Amino acid sequence: MQRFIAVVSGDSMWPTYADGERLVCSDDVSTVGADSVIVFQHPLRSNVRAIKRIKEIDDLTAFVEGDNPDPLASEDSHNFGRIPLSNLIGVVLHVESKQ
């Protein structure tokens, strides 16, 4: 298992995570399920990694949403459909502590 940092860009995950927050993530996605917050390759833009919450998951795909209650604040599965699980890069463990 490797850990990495993902930086939140935008307000789609507010109020859970704020723009600019640094998230500690794991590349072990074997245990993700509904309600996991994941980092994934955007299905339509190959140069973009996104951070969203899994709302529904099956053996091949996941439906992901941002936490922001404003429907215009998040580009997610409502816009681009379910994502293939092969697009998963990691799962968020926690916010990086400020020292």
Short mmCIF file of C-alpha atoms in Angstrom, two decimals:
data_model
loop_
_atom_site.label_atom_id
_atom_site.label_comp_id
_atom_site.label_asym_id
_atom_site.label_seq_id
_atom_site.Cartn_x
_atom_site.Cartn_y
_atom_site.Cartn_z
CA MET A 1 0.00 0.00 0.00
CA GLN A 2 1.36 3.38 -1.02
CA ARG A 3 0.15 6.69 0.40
CA PHE A 4 -0.04 9.92 -1.53
CA ILE A 5 -1.42 13.44 -1.15
CA ALA A 6 -4.36 14.76 -3.17
CA VAL A 7 -5.23 18.46 -3.02
CA VAL A 8 -8.88 19.50 -3.12
CA SER A 9 -9.61 21.90 -5.99
CA GLY A 10 -12.96 23.67 -5.85
CA ASP A 11 -16.02 23.42 -3.64
CA SER A 12 -17.61 20.16 -4.81
CA MET A 13 -16.68 18.32 -1.59
CA TRP A 14 -17.61 21.17 0.78
CA PRO A 15 -18.45 21.05 3.68
CA THR A 16 -16.50 17.80 4.17
CA TYR A 17 -13.31 19.05 2.50
CA ALA A 18 -12.45 22.65 1.63
CA ASP A 19 -10.70 24.01 -1.45
CA GLY A 20 -6.95 23.64 -1.00
CA GLU A 21 -7.05 20.99 1.74
CA ARG A 22 -4.44 18.26 1.45
CA LEU A 23 -5.84 14.74 1.77
CA VAL A 24 -3.80 11.68 2.69
CA CYS A 25 -4.85 8.83 0.40
CA SER A 26 -4.05 5.16 -0.08
CA ASP A 27 -3.69 3.42 -3.43
CA ASP A 28 -5.34 0.30 -1.92
CA VAL A 29 -8.86 0.52 -3.36
CA SER A 30 -9.74 -3.12 -2.66
CA THR A 31 -12.10 -2.24 0.19
CA VAL A 32 -13.90 0.82 -1.21
CA GLY A 33 -17.65 0.81 -0.97
CA ALA A 34 -20.64 3.09 -0.78
CA ASP A 35 -19.72 6.26 1.15
CA SER A 36 -15.96 5.96 0.49
CA VAL A 37 -14.33 9.17 -0.75
CA ILE A 38 -12.10 8.35 -3.70
CA VAL A 39 -9.57 9.88 -6.06
CA PHE A 40 -10.16 8.82 -9.66
CA GLN A 41 -9.23 9.57 -13.23
CA HIS A 42 -11.93 11.81 -14.72
CA PRO A 43 -13.74 9.76 -17.38
CA LEU A 44 -13.88 12.60 -19.93
CA ARG A 45 -10.68 14.54 -19.22
CA SER A 46 -7.56 12.40 -19.09
CA ASN A 47 -5.47 15.12 -17.43
CA VAL A 48 -7.86 15.54 -14.48
CA ARG A 49 -8.02 13.63 -11.21
CA ALA A 50 -11.21 14.11 -9.23
CA ILE A 51 -12.26 13.57 -5.61
CA LYS A 52 -15.84 12.42 -4.97
CA ARG A 53 -17.91 10.18 -2.70
CA ILE A 54 -19.15 6.80 -3.92
CA LYS A 55 -22.94 6.66 -3.66
CA GLU A 56 -23.48 3.30 -5.39
CA ILE A 57 -21.01 0.62 -6.46
CA ASP A 58 -21.18 -2.69 -8.29
CA ASP A 59 -18.52 -5.08 -9.59
CA LEU A 60 -17.52 -2.83 -12.50
CA THR A 61 -18.67 0.75 -11.92
CA ALA A 62 -19.42 3.38 -9.29
CA PHE A 63 -21.84 6.31 -9.14
CA VAL A 64 -20.00 9.25 -7.56
CA GLU A 65 -21.17 12.61 -6.23
CA GLY A 66 -19.70 15.65 -4.56
CA ASP A 67 -20.81 16.42 -1.00
CA ASN A 68 -21.82 20.02 -1.75
CA PRO A 69 -25.64 20.24 -1.64
CA ASP A 70 -25.62 22.82 -4.47
CA PRO A 71 -26.26 20.74 -7.62
CA LEU A 72 -24.20 23.19 -9.70
CA ALA A 73 -21.14 22.88 -7.44
CA SER A 74 -20.06 19.42 -8.55
CA GLU A 75 -19.31 17.73 -11.84
CA ASP A 76 -20.00 14.10 -11.03
CA SER A 77 -21.91 11.01 -12.18
CA HIS A 78 -24.99 13.17 -12.70
CA ASN A 79 -22.99 14.72 -15.58
CA PHE A 80 -20.71 11.97 -16.87
CA GLY A 81 -22.42 8.78 -15.68
CA ARG A 82 -20.97 5.91 -13.69
CA ILE A 83 -17.20 5.58 -13.64
CA PRO A 84 -15.36 2.31 -14.28
CA LEU A 85 -13.64 0.98 -11.18
CA SER A 86 -10.48 0.80 -13.28
CA ASN A 87 -10.42 4.64 -13.02
CA LEU A 88 -9.91 4.52 -9.24
CA ILE A 89 -6.53 5.84 -8.11
CA GLY A 90 -6.99 5.87 -4.36
CA VAL A 91 -9.20 6.26 -1.33
CA VAL A 92 -9.08 9.22 1.07
CA LEU A 93 -7.89 8.30 4.56
CA HIS A 94 -7.88 11.70 6.29
CA VAL A 95 -6.96 15.36 6.03
CA GLU A 96 -3.22 15.94 6.34
CA SER A 97 -2.48 17.29 9.81
CA LYS A 98 -1.18 20.83 10.05
CA GLN A 99 2.05 20.95 11.99
#
